[in-house]
Amino acid sequence: MATDRRLYIGPRLRRLRRNLGLTQADMAGDLDVSPSYIALLERNNRPLTADLLVRLAQTYNVDMAALAGNAGADEAARLQAVLKDPLFADIDRAALEVSDVVTNHPGITEALLRLYTTYQEEQLALADRGAETGGPGGEGAEASDPVAESRRFLAARRNSFPTLDDAAERLAQAVSAHDNITGYLKARHDLRVRRLPSSVMVGSMRRLDRHRREILLDDALDGASQAFQLALQLAYLEMGAEIDAVLAAGSFASESGERLTRRALASYAGAALLMPYSAFARAVEARRYDVEALARQFGCSFEQTAHRLTTLQKPGQERVPFFFIRVDPAGNVSKRLDGAGFPFARHGGGCPLWSVHYAFRTPREIVTQWLELPDGQRFFSIARTVTAGGGAFGSPRVERAIALGCAAEHAHRLVYTQGQPGPDEAAATPIGVTCRLCQRTECSARSEPPIGRQILPDDIRRTSLPFGFSDT
């Protein structure tokens, strides 16, 4: 082989290194060159010399001709296959363009292939969800996931419904003339409230008995939960038209999705009755978003108050935009609301490094945390456990954790950041949305490899992390 031949084998060299389970620094040490030189070779910014080609073949026992010949053929073939997708059928491209991209821009090639892999996996996921209902993944997929359908409806409106807030505020004023909701229900609807043992309620927390003109409540509920159930019943009785008007603005593929959304809107209205927008918006500023203090002021639970904080985006009276998530000890998400632009994962679990997942270690204590996403966005989060049920001996108790957070730019308005470093100085925990979408390779908590990343073999080198990846 002529020694003056200019040989560019960047993608092939990268694949060799990955297959051997080596980093650029490892290979540089083996070949007695600098890591930066290996990086330049892999980006095709430098040609491979004959001397280094011989050292590669001897060091790693590979065939020299196979290494030097037809460089980039595999990447070119993969890219050609991608471009045959009907998605690109109308794009004119010259025959040599693919090989030019592969040879001169291996990083772009890798990015395109990884992106297409992600696209394919999403298409397969849609097809799988559609198969559950016999459809191809469109309407059938929507129908199979009413929870996601309801969440999308709320998220698209940032969980803010000013018409419900206005109606609830007017109703709250009418209720105040009768001292409380119980008095108003009796005066306006001739309904009295009775509290009965769980054994009599037979699995119901609240039931409207129209025949006896009674609202029955499980007496195992705490005071805040009883108040909310009465407010919820009143919302169904008097705000049905407003709730239906909001619901009519959506498009639902399933009856279950529509019913879940209607239930969420009724809960929104019930909370707005207990915490009327104007009064609550003034209080949050006065108390610097202290959730526990606000809960005491309005006679609500910690979770109810945190939930209400996500709704304060009424035009002209906006407050700090928050996101909210509720999880169980197994990491299952039972509720999430976003008014702060937080990129929740649509499927699967969240990041185990987020404090909401270890709030169970310190029950009822508020845990604060600065979070940093892979794209550099920073958020401030508080997390605490909450309990549902268990109001009487032997009754089931469910322990969950909730997190409430906002973008870093708003964090200074919260009492929880008082005396702490600002967002630029604070040490933030690097988290991802979910393992499959997080490209942080140096994470010991990772449970799955990220989409598009190739796992290194451990024949020669085993990393201390759950998975080993190439460093580029």
CSV table of N, CA and C in Angstrom, one decimal, residues 115-130 136-137 141 346-347 434 436-437 451:
chain,number,residue,atom,x,y,z
A,115,LEU,N,-31.9,9.9,15.3
A,115,LEU,CA,-33.2,10.6,15.3
A,115,LEU,C,-34.2,9.7,14.6
A,116,TYR,N,-33.8,9.0,13.5
A,116,TYR,CA,-34.7,8.1,12.8
A,116,TYR,C,-35.0,6.9,13.7
A,117,THR,N,-34.0,6.4,14.4
A,117,THR,CA,-34.3,5.3,15.3
A,117,THR,C,-35.4,5.7,16.3
A,118,THR,N,-35.3,6.9,16.9
A,118,THR,CA,-36.3,7.4,17.8
A,118,THR,C,-37.7,7.5,17.2
A,119,TYR,N,-37.7,8.0,16.0
A,119,TYR,CA,-39.0,8.1,15.2
A,119,TYR,C,-39.6,6.7,15.0
A,120,GLN,N,-38.7,5.7,14.6
A,120,GLN,CA,-39.3,4.4,14.4
A,120,GLN,C,-39.8,3.8,15.7
A,121,GLU,N,-39.1,4.0,16.8
A,121,GLU,CA,-39.6,3.4,18.1
A,121,GLU,C,-41.0,4.0,18.4
A,122,GLU,N,-41.1,5.3,18.2
A,122,GLU,CA,-42.4,6.0,18.5
A,122,GLU,C,-43.5,5.4,17.6
A,123,GLN,N,-43.2,5.2,16.3
A,123,GLN,CA,-44.2,4.6,15.4
A,123,GLN,C,-44.6,3.2,15.8
A,124,LEU,N,-43.6,2.4,16.3
A,124,LEU,CA,-43.9,1.1,16.8
A,124,LEU,C,-44.8,1.1,18.0
A,125,ALA,N,-44.5,2.1,18.9
A,125,ALA,CA,-45.3,2.2,20.1
A,125,ALA,C,-46.7,2.6,19.8
A,126,LEU,N,-46.9,3.4,18.8
A,126,LEU,CA,-48.2,3.8,18.4
A,126,LEU,C,-48.9,2.6,17.8
A,127,ALA,N,-48.2,1.8,17.0
A,127,ALA,CA,-48.8,0.6,16.4
A,127,ALA,C,-49.2,-0.4,17.5
A,128,ASP,N,-48.4,-0.6,18.5
A,128,ASP,CA,-48.7,-1.5,19.6
A,128,ASP,C,-49.9,-1.1,20.4
A,129,ARG,N,-50.0,0.2,20.7
A,129,ARG,CA,-51.1,0.7,21.4
A,129,ARG,C,-52.4,0.6,20.6
A,130,GLY,N,-52.3,0.8,19.2
A,130,GLY,CA,-53.4,0.6,18.4
A,130,GLY,C,-53.9,-0.9,18.3
A,136,PRO,N,-55.0,0.9,13.8
A,136,PRO,CA,-53.6,1.0,13.3
A,136,PRO,C,-52.7,1.9,14.2
A,137,GLY,N,-53.3,2.5,15.2
A,137,GLY,CA,-52.5,3.4,16.1
A,137,GLY,C,-53.0,4.8,16.1
A,141,ALA,N,-55.4,4.1,19.3
A,141,ALA,CA,-54.4,4.3,20.3
A,141,ALA,C,-54.9,5.4,21.3
A,346,ARG,N,-44.2,11.2,28.7
A,346,ARG,CA,-45.5,10.8,28.5
A,346,ARG,C,-45.8,9.3,28.9
A,347,HIS,N,-44.7,8.5,28.9
A,347,HIS,CA,-44.8,7.1,29.3
A,347,HIS,C,-43.6,6.7,30.1
A,434,THR,N,-36.8,11.0,31.5
A,434,THR,CA,-36.9,9.6,31.8
A,434,THR,C,-35.6,8.9,31.2
A,436,ARG,N,-35.0,6.6,29.1
A,436,ARG,CA,-34.9,6.4,27.6
A,436,ARG,C,-34.7,7.7,26.9
A,437,LEU,N,-35.0,8.8,27.4
A,437,LEU,CA,-34.9,10.1,26.7
A,437,LEU,C,-33.7,10.9,27.3
A,451,ILE,N,-32.4,6.1,24.1
A,451,ILE,CA,-32.7,5.7,22.7
A,451,ILE,C,-31.6,6.2,21.8
